[in-house]
Amino acid sequence: MASGARITIHGDYDVDGICSTAVLVRSLRRLGANVDWYLPDRASDGYGLNPATVQRLAQRGTRLLITVDCAITAVAEVEQAKALGMEVVVTDHHSPRADGALPDAPIVHPLICGYPCPDLCATAVAYKLAQALEQAAASQGPPRADAVDPARPGASALAEDLDLVALATIADVVSLTGENRALVRRGLRALASTAKPGLRALMSVARVDPGKLTERSVAFALAPRLNAAGRLYRADAGLELVLTEDSLRAAQVAEELGRANHERRQVETRIRYEAEAQVAALGERAAYVLAGEDWHAGVIGIVASRLAERHHRPVVLIALDGDLGKGSGRSIDAFDLLGGLTACGGHLRHFGGHRAAAGLEIESGRVEEFAQAFHEHAEEVLDPGDTVSQERVDAVVECDQLGMELAEELLVLAPFGRGNPGVALLVKDATFQDLRPMGEGKHLRFTLQAGGARARGVAFGTGSCLPVAEGEPAEATFTLEVNEWNGVTEPRLVLRQARAREELFAEQRVATPAAPVDDGELVLFA
């Protein structure tokens, strides 16, 4: 490829796609490359690389196309790009096609390349590629001035982009084990002290104190706002926020994303109510396929996730628009969602994704037959116990043990997330007292009392009531965290599950220590 030729980074419209695009754009700029980017529009382009986009990029002069967070299944589109005179490099982390066909291009993919950590998100994959490019450039001559961190002589400026790696790894809900855990731990420290005006503005709008940043604040405060533009409009605003060096512009874009996130929550609530009504009408099923005429395609994935978690079944939501529908699905551990779509692929126009989450396109007239086929496939592969939610308990504790000493010990195990869940503590013979609403009535504060001891806690997303009545004897599971508020640091319980003791005994829902699961944990059925 000729020196100075245009390089285009083709990303995706979610946090991982935005951050992976930003990592490579920043790295290639430091190396002096002529680089631009393209983020697809969820509504008009759909997911991934498509033929119309390839044609547009060729016409505007792209000579090297690098994909991030997409294109491992885009065999025909890569061939089209090469036929139009472009070189192509594919970087991705999604599952390849069921038939094993791969794009005829250099591929950077943790699973396909046999990397020791196969669960890297797309931003971590892009970061690895950027590392290789900068190391290769350094071996050919002295590093450019802007490739060195001036605050730490000898340190690569690429290390400053670990904040984006942490943000994307948490947002994309990949396993927080192995190298991912190390990347997030280092990345959270980088994010807390980031010099990127956009990320600092995002924390300000989300009211996140950089000094108290955790994986929870990333997952529930920062990531949804960065995602919001791509869900409702175009993701370019999120990428502009990450790349800008202008503090004033960063503040403006962060405010825009905050408003978009508020709008997203309202749309999500409406769709969720309508989807729950369809679930109630369908009754008990092994899997749910739900569809609506006025559902927003950018929000249905969130609703599918909420429903899959609540009903503990694979859920696919389809936003219908005339003759076509765009769907998004979420799954449970026991069900391979991509495998399910592959088994029902004859009813679909396009589909892709991985075991836990996937997207699809379908003709509106085929939704019912797809729903039936998907349900029948789920019935065939799922055992009855697979659709019963299980709460795994790591330890049974007394209330007087739930203090700062234990909270700080457990904090060493963070960051928590998929693959490394927060430590679940079971308290027996407990009662909930002094219930008080918080967060505009969305959450509850309470005092837990057991064995003569008391502890403070919070229940997120429960609304105005708990699963058990105030003062009623219960068994409950919690995570224990260190909470900082208004200059006060104290231990705080976060409620996971609670059941009245009489109900638990009547249904025999608690496994005894004499019958542990394979990993030695107790199991509490929800």
Short mmCIF file of C-alpha atoms in Angstrom, two decimals:
data_model
loop_
_atom_site.label_atom_id
_atom_site.label_comp_id
_atom_site.label_asym_id
_atom_site.label_seq_id
_atom_site.Cartn_x
_atom_site.Cartn_y
_atom_site.Cartn_z
CA MET A 1 0.00 0.00 0.00
CA ALA A 2 1.35 3.43 -0.93
CA SER A 3 2.55 5.78 1.80
CA GLY A 4 -0.18 8.22 2.79
CA ALA A 5 -2.99 6.08 1.40
CA ARG A 6 -6.27 6.34 3.24
CA ILE A 7 -6.94 3.79 5.99
CA THR A 8 -10.51 3.38 7.22
CA ILE A 9 -11.43 1.77 10.53
CA HIS A 10 -14.90 0.18 10.28
CA GLY A 11 -16.37 -0.22 13.76
CA ASP A 12 -19.68 -0.92 15.40
CA TYR A 13 -22.31 1.19 17.13
CA ASP A 14 -21.94 -0.12 20.69
CA VAL A 15 -19.38 0.73 23.39
CA ASP A 16 -16.99 -2.00 22.27
CA GLY A 17 -17.23 -0.91 18.63
CA ILE A 18 -16.71 2.76 19.54
CA CYS A 19 -13.75 2.10 21.83
CA SER A 20 -12.02 -0.34 19.49
CA THR A 21 -12.35 2.19 16.65
CA ALA A 22 -10.90 4.90 18.89
CA VAL A 23 -7.93 2.77 19.96
CA LEU A 24 -6.83 2.09 16.38
CA VAL A 25 -7.53 5.64 15.16
CA ARG A 26 -5.44 7.10 17.99
CA SER A 27 -2.62 4.60 17.46
CA LEU A 28 -2.46 5.06 13.68
CA ARG A 29 -2.53 8.83 14.08
CA ARG A 30 0.46 8.59 16.41
CA LEU A 31 2.23 6.60 13.69
CA GLY A 32 1.47 9.33 11.14
CA ALA A 33 -1.12 7.42 9.11
CA ASN A 34 -3.90 8.97 7.03
CA VAL A 35 -6.79 7.38 8.92
CA ASP A 36 -10.54 7.92 9.13
CA TRP A 37 -13.42 5.76 10.33
CA TYR A 38 -16.89 4.53 9.59
CA LEU A 39 -19.47 3.54 12.21
CA PRO A 40 -22.60 1.90 10.77
CA ASP A 41 -26.05 3.27 11.48
CA ARG A 42 -28.14 0.71 13.33
CA ALA A 43 -31.30 1.54 11.39
CA SER A 44 -30.03 2.00 7.82
CA ASP A 45 -26.85 -0.10 7.76
CA GLY A 46 -27.59 -2.82 10.26
CA TYR A 47 -24.86 -4.75 12.02
CA GLY A 48 -21.44 -5.26 10.52
CA LEU A 49 -19.91 -4.75 7.11
CA ASN A 50 -22.41 -4.58 4.26
CA PRO A 51 -22.04 -4.29 0.46
CA ALA A 52 -23.35 -0.73 0.22
CA THR A 53 -20.82 0.46 2.81
CA VAL A 54 -17.98 -1.30 1.00
CA GLN A 55 -18.97 0.48 -2.23
CA ARG A 56 -19.10 3.90 -0.49
CA LEU A 57 -15.70 3.41 1.15
CA ALA A 58 -14.11 2.46 -2.17
CA GLN A 59 -15.60 5.52 -3.85
CA ARG A 60 -14.28 7.87 -1.18
CA GLY A 61 -10.74 6.55 -1.54
CA THR A 62 -10.16 3.94 1.15
CA ARG A 63 -7.17 1.75 0.30
CA LEU A 64 -6.86 -0.25 3.53
CA LEU A 65 -10.00 -1.31 5.40
CA ILE A 66 -9.55 -2.51 8.98
CA THR A 67 -12.64 -3.87 10.68
CA VAL A 68 -13.06 -3.89 14.45
CA ASP A 69 -15.79 -5.74 16.35
CA CYS A 70 -17.25 -7.14 13.13
CA ALA A 71 -16.70 -8.92 9.80
CA ILE A 72 -15.52 -12.38 10.87
CA THR A 73 -18.57 -13.69 8.98
CA ALA A 74 -18.37 -11.13 6.13
CA VAL A 75 -16.81 -13.47 3.55
CA ALA A 76 -18.58 -11.98 0.51
CA GLU A 77 -18.13 -8.37 1.65
CA VAL A 78 -14.38 -8.81 2.10
CA GLU A 79 -14.14 -10.30 -1.38
CA GLN A 80 -16.08 -7.32 -2.72
CA ALA A 81 -13.70 -4.89 -1.00
CA LYS A 82 -10.67 -6.64 -2.49
CA ALA A 83 -12.26 -6.63 -5.94
CA LEU A 84 -12.69 -2.85 -5.59
CA GLY A 85 -8.97 -2.43 -4.91
CA MET A 86 -8.90 -2.34 -1.12
CA GLU A 87 -6.68 -4.32 1.17
CA VAL A 88 -8.55 -5.69 4.20
CA VAL A 89 -7.62 -6.67 7.74
CA VAL A 90 -10.36 -8.24 9.89
CA THR A 91 -10.24 -7.87 13.68
CA ASP A 92 -13.16 -9.30 15.62
CA HIS A 93 -14.11 -11.46 18.60
CA HIS A 94 -17.51 -12.79 17.54
CA SER A 95 -18.22 -16.39 16.55
CA PRO A 96 -17.32 -17.33 12.96
CA ARG A 97 -19.81 -18.86 10.53
CA ALA A 98 -21.20 -22.30 11.30
CA ASP A 99 -19.82 -23.63 8.00
CA GLY A 100 -16.30 -22.60 9.01
CA ALA A 101 -15.83 -20.15 6.12
CA LEU A 102 -13.57 -17.21 6.96
CA PRO A 103 -12.83 -13.96 5.10
CA ASP A 104 -9.85 -14.22 2.74
CA ALA A 105 -7.81 -11.60 4.58
CA PRO A 106 -5.41 -11.30 7.53
CA ILE A 107 -7.48 -12.04 10.64
CA VAL A 108 -6.85 -10.91 14.22
CA HIS A 109 -9.25 -12.90 16.39
CA PRO A 110 -8.40 -14.35 19.82
CA LEU A 111 -10.18 -17.68 19.31
CA ILE A 112 -9.21 -18.28 15.69
CA CYS A 113 -5.61 -17.22 16.29
CA GLY A 114 -5.30 -19.46 19.35
CA TYR A 115 -4.63 -16.62 21.78
CA PRO A 116 -4.38 -17.77 25.43
CA CYS A 117 -7.30 -15.51 26.43
CA PRO A 118 -10.02 -16.32 23.88
CA ASP A 119 -12.58 -14.05 25.60
CA LEU A 120 -11.01 -10.68 24.76
CA CYS A 121 -13.48 -8.00 23.73
CA ALA A 122 -12.99 -6.22 20.41
CA THR A 123 -11.26 -3.25 22.04
CA ALA A 124 -8.70 -5.51 23.69
CA VAL A 125 -8.11 -7.16 20.28
CA ALA A 126 -7.62 -3.73 18.69
CA TYR A 127 -5.28 -2.80 21.53
CA LYS A 128 -3.16 -5.90 20.83
CA LEU A 129 -2.96 -4.96 17.15
CA ALA A 130 -1.99 -1.40 18.06
CA GLN A 131 0.74 -2.74 20.34
CA ALA A 132 2.14 -4.83 17.49
CA LEU A 133 2.03 -1.89 15.05
CA GLU A 134 3.77 0.48 17.45
CA GLN A 135 6.41 -2.09 18.38
CA ALA A 136 7.10 -2.71 14.69
CA ALA A 137 7.38 1.04 14.07
CA ALA A 138 9.70 1.48 17.04
CA SER A 139 12.01 -1.25 15.76
CA GLN A 140 12.48 0.71 12.54
CA GLY A 141 13.55 3.97 14.15
CA PRO A 142 13.19 6.29 17.15
CA PRO A 143 9.60 6.68 18.45
CA ARG A 144 7.60 9.72 17.46
CA ALA A 145 7.29 12.37 20.18
CA ASP A 146 3.53 11.87 20.43
CA ALA A 147 3.98 8.12 20.94
CA VAL A 148 5.55 8.71 24.35
CA ASP A 149 3.67 9.64 27.51
CA PRO A 150 5.33 12.93 28.63
CA ALA A 151 4.28 12.32 32.26
CA ARG A 152 6.14 9.00 32.31
CA PRO A 153 9.34 9.10 30.23
CA GLY A 154 9.84 5.81 28.41
CA ALA A 155 6.16 4.82 28.67
CA SER A 156 4.07 4.32 25.55
CA ALA A 157 1.08 6.60 25.03
CA LEU A 158 -0.81 3.46 24.05
CA ALA A 159 -0.94 2.52 27.74
CA GLU A 160 -3.20 5.51 28.26
CA ASP A 161 -5.83 3.75 26.13
CA LEU A 162 -6.25 1.02 28.74
CA ASP A 163 -9.13 3.20 30.00
CA LEU A 164 -10.98 2.36 26.77
CA VAL A 165 -10.11 -1.33 27.10
CA ALA A 166 -11.57 -1.46 30.61
CA LEU A 167 -14.68 0.46 29.60
CA ALA A 168 -15.38 -1.86 26.66
CA THR A 169 -14.51 -5.09 28.48
CA ILE A 170 -17.03 -4.30 31.22
CA ALA A 171 -19.68 -2.99 28.81
CA ASP A 172 -19.46 -6.03 26.51
CA VAL A 173 -19.96 -8.43 29.45
CA VAL A 174 -17.11 -10.75 28.52
CA SER A 175 -15.62 -13.05 31.13
CA LEU A 176 -13.63 -11.12 33.76
CA THR A 177 -11.10 -13.90 34.20
CA GLY A 178 -7.50 -14.35 33.17
CA GLU A 179 -6.06 -11.49 31.14
CA ASN A 180 -9.42 -9.71 30.98
CA ARG A 181 -9.38 -9.32 34.76
CA ALA A 182 -5.86 -7.88 34.64
CA LEU A 183 -6.80 -5.50 31.82
CA VAL A 184 -9.82 -4.21 33.72
CA ARG A 185 -7.88 -3.73 36.96
CA ARG A 186 -5.21 -1.71 35.16
CA GLY A 187 -7.78 0.00 32.95
CA LEU A 188 -9.90 1.21 35.87
CA ARG A 189 -6.83 2.91 37.31
CA ALA A 190 -6.16 4.50 33.92
CA LEU A 191 -9.80 5.61 33.66
CA ALA A 192 -9.73 7.17 37.13
CA SER A 193 -6.83 9.40 36.08
CA THR A 194 -7.65 9.71 32.37
CA ALA A 195 -6.56 12.80 30.50
CA LYS A 196 -9.22 12.31 27.81
CA PRO A 197 -11.59 15.31 28.05
CA GLY A 198 -14.50 13.22 26.78
CA LEU A 199 -14.24 10.53 29.42
CA ARG A 200 -13.85 13.10 32.18
CA ALA A 201 -16.93 14.94 30.88
CA LEU A 202 -18.83 11.65 30.75
CA MET A 203 -17.99 10.95 34.39
CA SER A 204 -19.10 14.44 35.31
CA VAL A 205 -22.48 14.12 33.59
CA ALA A 206 -22.99 10.65 35.11
CA ARG A 207 -21.98 11.97 38.54
CA VAL A 208 -19.22 9.42 38.90
CA ASP A 209 -16.36 10.41 41.19
CA PRO A 210 -13.14 9.30 39.42
CA GLY A 211 -11.60 8.56 42.81
CA LYS A 212 -14.36 6.05 43.58
CA LEU A 213 -14.63 4.46 40.16
CA THR A 214 -15.60 0.76 40.09
CA GLU A 215 -16.79 -1.77 37.54
CA ARG A 216 -20.33 -1.06 38.77
CA SER A 217 -20.14 2.65 37.94
CA VAL A 218 -18.75 1.80 34.50
CA ALA A 219 -21.48 -0.75 33.81
CA PHE A 220 -24.44 1.25 35.11
CA ALA A 221 -23.42 4.89 34.63
CA LEU A 222 -20.80 5.36 31.93
CA ALA A 223 -21.44 2.57 29.42
CA PRO A 224 -25.20 3.20 29.01
CA ARG A 225 -24.57 6.84 28.17
CA LEU A 226 -21.87 6.02 25.64
CA ASN A 227 -24.19 3.41 24.15
CA ALA A 228 -27.22 5.69 23.98
CA ALA A 229 -26.38 7.54 20.76
CA GLY A 230 -25.85 4.31 18.81
CA ARG A 231 -29.09 2.84 20.14
CA LEU A 232 -31.38 5.72 19.20
CA TYR A 233 -29.43 7.72 16.60
CA ARG A 234 -25.84 7.35 15.31
CA ALA A 235 -22.84 6.24 17.34
CA ASP A 236 -20.61 8.99 15.90
CA ALA A 237 -21.33 11.22 18.90
CA GLY A 238 -19.87 8.58 21.21
CA LEU A 239 -16.73 8.28 19.10
CA GLU A 240 -16.38 12.07 18.90
CA LEU A 241 -16.59 12.21 22.69
CA VAL A 242 -13.78 9.67 23.09
CA LEU A 243 -11.51 11.28 20.48
CA THR A 244 -11.97 14.99 21.11
CA GLU A 245 -9.22 17.03 22.76
CA ASP A 246 -11.57 20.01 23.24
CA SER A 247 -12.94 20.17 26.80
CA LEU A 248 -15.82 22.46 25.85
CA ARG A 249 -16.94 20.21 23.00
CA ALA A 250 -16.54 17.18 25.27
CA ALA A 251 -18.93 18.72 27.81
CA GLN A 252 -21.49 19.45 25.08
CA VAL A 253 -21.38 15.92 23.65
CA ALA A 254 -21.54 14.35 27.13
CA GLU A 255 -24.69 16.34 27.84
CA GLU A 256 -26.17 15.17 24.53
CA LEU A 257 -25.45 11.57 25.45
CA GLY A 258 -27.04 12.10 28.86
CA ARG A 259 -30.26 13.29 27.22
CA ALA A 260 -30.19 10.41 24.74
CA ASN A 261 -29.78 7.96 27.62
CA HIS A 262 -32.80 9.44 29.41
CA GLU A 263 -34.83 9.03 26.22
CA ARG A 264 -33.56 5.47 25.85
CA ARG A 265 -34.78 4.59 29.36
CA GLN A 266 -38.27 5.85 28.55
CA VAL A 267 -38.42 3.87 25.30
CA GLU A 268 -37.08 0.79 27.07
CA THR A 269 -39.75 0.96 29.78
CA ARG A 270 -42.58 1.09 27.25
CA ILE A 271 -41.23 -1.83 25.20
CA ARG A 272 -40.63 -3.87 28.31
CA TYR A 273 -44.24 -3.49 29.50
CA GLU A 274 -45.52 -4.56 26.08
CA ALA A 275 -43.12 -7.49 25.88
CA GLU A 276 -44.07 -8.69 29.36
CA ALA A 277 -47.72 -8.65 28.31
CA GLN A 278 -46.85 -10.95 25.38
CA VAL A 279 -44.96 -13.29 27.74
CA ALA A 280 -48.01 -13.47 30.01
CA ALA A 281 -50.25 -14.26 27.03
CA LEU A 282 -47.94 -17.02 25.76
CA GLY A 283 -47.59 -18.68 29.16
CA GLU A 284 -44.79 -21.03 30.12
CA ARG A 285 -42.42 -21.70 27.21
CA ALA A 286 -38.85 -22.93 26.83
CA ALA A 287 -37.96 -19.77 24.88
CA TYR A 288 -39.70 -16.58 23.87
CA VAL A 289 -39.79 -14.78 20.52
CA LEU A 290 -41.66 -11.48 20.90
CA ALA A 291 -42.38 -8.87 18.22
CA GLY A 292 -43.81 -5.37 18.02
CA GLU A 293 -44.57 -2.89 15.25
CA ASP A 294 -43.36 0.25 17.01
CA TRP A 295 -40.43 -1.15 18.94
CA HIS A 296 -37.09 0.62 18.52
CA ALA A 297 -34.46 -1.73 17.09
CA GLY A 298 -31.75 -0.04 19.13
CA VAL A 299 -33.41 -0.77 22.47
CA ILE A 300 -34.82 -4.28 22.09
CA GLY A 301 -31.51 -5.89 23.05
CA ILE A 302 -31.64 -4.31 26.50
CA VAL A 303 -35.22 -5.46 26.98
CA ALA A 304 -34.33 -8.98 25.81
CA SER A 305 -31.58 -9.05 28.41
CA ARG A 306 -33.96 -7.95 31.18
CA LEU A 307 -36.54 -10.59 30.21
CA ALA A 308 -33.99 -13.37 29.87
CA GLU A 309 -32.73 -12.58 33.34
CA ARG A 310 -36.21 -12.38 34.88
CA HIS A 311 -37.73 -15.47 33.24
CA HIS A 312 -34.46 -17.41 32.92
CA ARG A 313 -35.14 -18.36 29.33
CA PRO A 314 -33.65 -17.39 25.98
CA VAL A 315 -35.48 -14.35 24.64
CA VAL A 316 -35.52 -12.81 21.16
CA LEU A 317 -37.24 -9.47 20.54
CA ILE A 318 -38.05 -8.36 17.00
CA ALA A 319 -38.76 -4.79 15.95
CA LEU A 320 -41.09 -4.95 12.95
CA ASP A 321 -40.92 -2.31 10.23
CA GLY A 322 -43.10 -3.07 7.23
CA ASP A 323 -42.03 -6.29 5.54
CA LEU A 324 -38.85 -6.70 7.60
CA GLY A 325 -37.99 -7.16 11.24
CA LYS A 326 -34.71 -6.68 13.10
CA GLY A 327 -34.20 -8.86 16.14
CA SER A 328 -31.92 -9.03 19.13
CA GLY A 329 -31.63 -11.98 21.48
CA ARG A 330 -30.13 -12.78 24.87
CA SER A 331 -29.63 -16.17 26.42
CA ILE A 332 -28.96 -18.13 29.60
CA ASP A 333 -25.85 -20.15 30.40
CA ALA A 334 -27.39 -23.46 29.38
CA PHE A 335 -28.46 -22.33 25.89
CA ASP A 336 -26.26 -21.50 22.90
CA LEU A 337 -28.16 -18.64 21.28
CA LEU A 338 -26.10 -18.55 18.09
CA GLY A 339 -26.52 -22.32 17.83
CA GLY A 340 -30.27 -21.87 18.20
CA LEU A 341 -30.41 -19.28 15.43
CA THR A 342 -28.27 -21.51 13.24
CA ALA A 343 -30.70 -24.40 13.79
CA CYS A 344 -33.56 -22.10 12.72
CA GLY A 345 -31.56 -20.25 10.08
CA GLY A 346 -33.89 -21.27 7.26
CA HIS A 347 -36.48 -18.84 8.63
CA LEU A 348 -34.04 -15.90 8.79
CA ARG A 349 -32.51 -13.52 6.25
CA HIS A 350 -29.35 -12.86 8.26
CA PHE A 351 -28.08 -13.55 11.76
CA GLY A 352 -24.87 -13.44 13.77
CA GLY A 353 -23.43 -13.08 17.25
CA HIS A 354 -22.29 -15.55 19.86
CA ARG A 355 -23.51 -17.90 22.57
CA ALA A 356 -24.98 -15.28 24.89
CA ALA A 357 -26.18 -12.54 22.52
CA ALA A 358 -27.05 -12.32 18.84
CA GLY A 359 -28.88 -10.29 16.23
CA LEU A 360 -30.99 -11.21 13.23
CA GLU A 361 -33.03 -9.93 10.31
CA ILE A 362 -36.26 -11.64 9.30
CA GLU A 363 -39.19 -11.18 6.94
CA SER A 364 -42.20 -10.08 8.98
CA GLY A 365 -44.37 -12.84 7.56
CA ARG A 366 -42.03 -15.52 8.90
CA VAL A 367 -41.90 -14.41 12.54
CA GLU A 368 -44.50 -16.90 13.77
CA GLU A 369 -42.89 -19.90 12.11
CA PHE A 370 -39.48 -18.82 13.40
CA ALA A 371 -40.91 -18.42 16.90
CA GLN A 372 -42.32 -21.94 16.82
CA ALA A 373 -39.10 -23.45 15.46
CA PHE A 374 -37.00 -21.59 18.03
CA HIS A 375 -39.26 -22.74 20.87
CA GLU A 376 -39.12 -26.35 19.67
CA HIS A 377 -35.32 -26.23 19.42
CA ALA A 378 -35.08 -24.83 22.95
CA GLU A 379 -37.41 -27.56 24.26
CA GLU A 380 -35.19 -30.17 22.66
CA VAL A 381 -31.84 -28.96 24.03
CA LEU A 382 -32.83 -27.59 27.45
CA ASP A 383 -33.42 -29.80 30.49
CA PRO A 384 -36.18 -28.76 32.94
CA GLY A 385 -33.62 -27.64 35.51
CA ASP A 386 -31.89 -25.34 32.99
CA THR A 387 -34.76 -22.85 33.13
CA VAL A 388 -34.80 -22.65 36.93
CA SER A 389 -32.74 -19.72 38.14
CA GLN A 390 -30.11 -20.72 40.68
CA GLU A 391 -28.50 -18.47 43.23
CA ARG A 392 -25.06 -19.80 44.11
CA VAL A 393 -23.96 -19.11 47.67
CA ASP A 394 -20.28 -18.81 48.52
CA ALA A 395 -20.63 -18.68 52.30
CA VAL A 396 -23.18 -18.67 55.11
CA VAL A 397 -22.44 -15.77 57.46
CA GLU A 398 -23.78 -14.22 60.65
CA CYS A 399 -24.97 -10.64 60.54
CA ASP A 400 -22.26 -9.51 62.97
CA GLN A 401 -19.60 -10.63 60.45
CA LEU A 402 -20.82 -8.16 57.82
CA GLY A 403 -18.42 -5.39 58.74
CA MET A 404 -15.70 -3.33 57.10
CA GLU A 405 -13.00 -5.96 57.63
CA LEU A 406 -14.83 -8.56 55.53
CA ALA A 407 -15.91 -5.95 52.96
CA GLU A 408 -12.30 -4.89 52.39
CA GLU A 409 -11.13 -8.52 52.12
CA LEU A 410 -13.74 -9.25 49.46
CA LEU A 411 -12.78 -6.10 47.55
CA VAL A 412 -9.44 -7.72 46.76
CA LEU A 413 -11.30 -10.18 44.51
CA ALA A 414 -12.69 -7.38 42.29
CA PRO A 415 -13.38 -6.50 39.52
CA PHE A 416 -16.56 -8.53 39.54
CA GLY A 417 -18.64 -9.48 36.53
CA ARG A 418 -19.29 -12.38 34.21
CA GLY A 419 -16.97 -15.27 35.08
CA ASN A 420 -16.00 -13.61 38.37
CA PRO A 421 -19.32 -12.82 40.08
CA GLY A 422 -19.51 -10.90 43.31
CA VAL A 423 -19.21 -13.09 46.41
CA ALA A 424 -22.70 -14.23 47.47
CA LEU A 425 -23.26 -14.36 51.24
CA LEU A 426 -26.26 -16.14 52.73
CA VAL A 427 -27.81 -14.80 55.96
CA LYS A 428 -30.36 -17.00 57.72
CA ASP A 429 -33.12 -15.96 60.15
CA ALA A 430 -32.99 -12.37 58.93
CA THR A 431 -35.60 -9.63 58.91
CA PHE A 432 -35.74 -6.44 56.84
CA GLN A 433 -36.58 -3.29 58.74
CA ASP A 434 -36.69 0.49 58.29
CA LEU A 435 -37.40 0.38 54.53
CA ARG A 436 -36.86 3.73 52.80
CA PRO A 437 -37.12 4.56 49.09
CA MET A 438 -34.15 6.06 47.23
CA GLY A 439 -33.27 6.97 43.65
CA GLU A 440 -36.69 8.43 42.80
CA GLY A 441 -38.41 5.34 44.18
CA LYS A 442 -36.49 2.87 42.01
CA HIS A 443 -34.44 1.44 44.89
CA LEU A 444 -34.79 0.75 48.61
CA ARG A 445 -32.58 1.23 51.62
CA PHE A 446 -33.09 -1.07 54.57
CA THR A 447 -31.65 -2.35 57.83
CA LEU A 448 -31.01 -6.07 58.11
CA GLN A 449 -31.37 -7.63 61.53
CA ALA A 450 -30.27 -11.17 62.45
CA GLY A 451 -28.97 -12.75 65.65
CA GLY A 452 -29.10 -9.49 67.54
CA ALA A 453 -26.86 -7.67 65.03
CA ARG A 454 -27.78 -5.07 62.44
CA ALA A 455 -26.36 -4.05 59.05
CA ARG A 456 -27.30 -1.48 56.44
CA GLY A 457 -28.16 -2.45 52.90
CA VAL A 458 -29.74 -1.48 49.62
CA ALA A 459 -31.95 -3.25 47.07
CA PHE A 460 -31.50 -1.97 43.51
CA GLY A 461 -34.37 -1.99 41.04
CA THR A 462 -36.99 -3.40 43.41
CA GLY A 463 -39.23 -0.34 43.42
CA SER A 464 -41.18 0.29 46.61
CA CYS A 465 -41.16 -3.26 48.01
CA LEU A 466 -38.89 -6.21 48.76
CA PRO A 467 -39.52 -9.87 47.92
CA VAL A 468 -40.46 -10.40 51.59
CA ALA A 469 -42.53 -8.24 53.89
CA GLU A 470 -40.91 -5.97 56.44
CA GLY A 471 -40.25 -7.90 59.65
CA GLU A 472 -40.97 -11.30 58.06
CA PRO A 473 -38.34 -14.03 58.79
CA ALA A 474 -36.34 -14.68 55.66
CA GLU A 475 -33.20 -16.14 54.17
CA ALA A 476 -31.40 -13.78 51.85
CA THR A 477 -28.23 -13.51 49.80
CA PHE A 478 -26.13 -10.38 49.49
CA THR A 479 -22.90 -9.02 48.19
CA LEU A 480 -20.92 -6.92 50.65
CA GLU A 481 -19.20 -3.80 49.40
CA VAL A 482 -17.34 -0.77 50.67
CA ASN A 483 -19.62 2.24 50.18
CA GLU A 484 -18.46 5.86 50.21
CA TRP A 485 -21.00 8.64 50.47
CA ASN A 486 -20.62 12.26 51.62
CA GLY A 487 -17.19 11.54 53.01
CA VAL A 488 -18.32 8.52 55.04
CA THR A 489 -16.97 5.04 54.29
CA GLU A 490 -18.94 2.06 55.57
CA PRO A 491 -19.81 -1.54 54.67
CA ARG A 492 -23.02 -1.96 52.68
CA LEU A 493 -25.07 -5.01 51.76
CA VAL A 494 -26.51 -5.26 48.25
CA LEU A 495 -29.51 -7.58 48.11
CA ARG A 496 -29.42 -10.37 45.51
CA GLN A 497 -32.30 -12.70 46.45
CA ALA A 498 -34.65 -13.07 49.41
CA ARG A 499 -37.33 -15.61 50.24
CA ALA A 500 -39.56 -16.04 53.27
CA ARG A 501 -38.23 -18.91 55.39
CA GLU A 502 -41.61 -20.64 55.54
CA GLU A 503 -41.86 -20.58 51.73
CA LEU A 504 -38.35 -21.88 51.31
CA PHE A 505 -38.92 -24.79 53.66
CA ALA A 506 -42.29 -25.60 52.10
CA GLU A 507 -40.75 -25.80 48.60
CA GLN A 508 -37.47 -27.36 49.78
CA ARG A 509 -35.58 -24.88 47.69
CA VAL A 510 -32.27 -24.71 49.57
CA ALA A 511 -29.60 -27.33 48.98
CA THR A 512 -27.89 -28.50 52.16
CA PRO A 513 -24.12 -28.53 52.73
CA ALA A 514 -24.28 -32.32 52.37
CA ALA A 515 -25.19 -31.95 48.68
CA PRO A 516 -22.82 -29.33 47.25
CA VAL A 517 -22.47 -28.62 43.57
CA ASP A 518 -19.25 -29.53 41.82
CA ASP A 519 -17.46 -26.35 42.86
CA GLY A 520 -18.39 -26.78 46.50
CA GLU A 521 -20.91 -23.95 46.63
CA LEU A 522 -24.36 -24.06 48.16
CA VAL A 523 -27.26 -23.41 45.82
CA LEU A 524 -30.29 -21.27 46.55
CA PHE A 525 -33.06 -21.53 43.97
CA ALA A 526 -34.84 -18.28 43.17
#
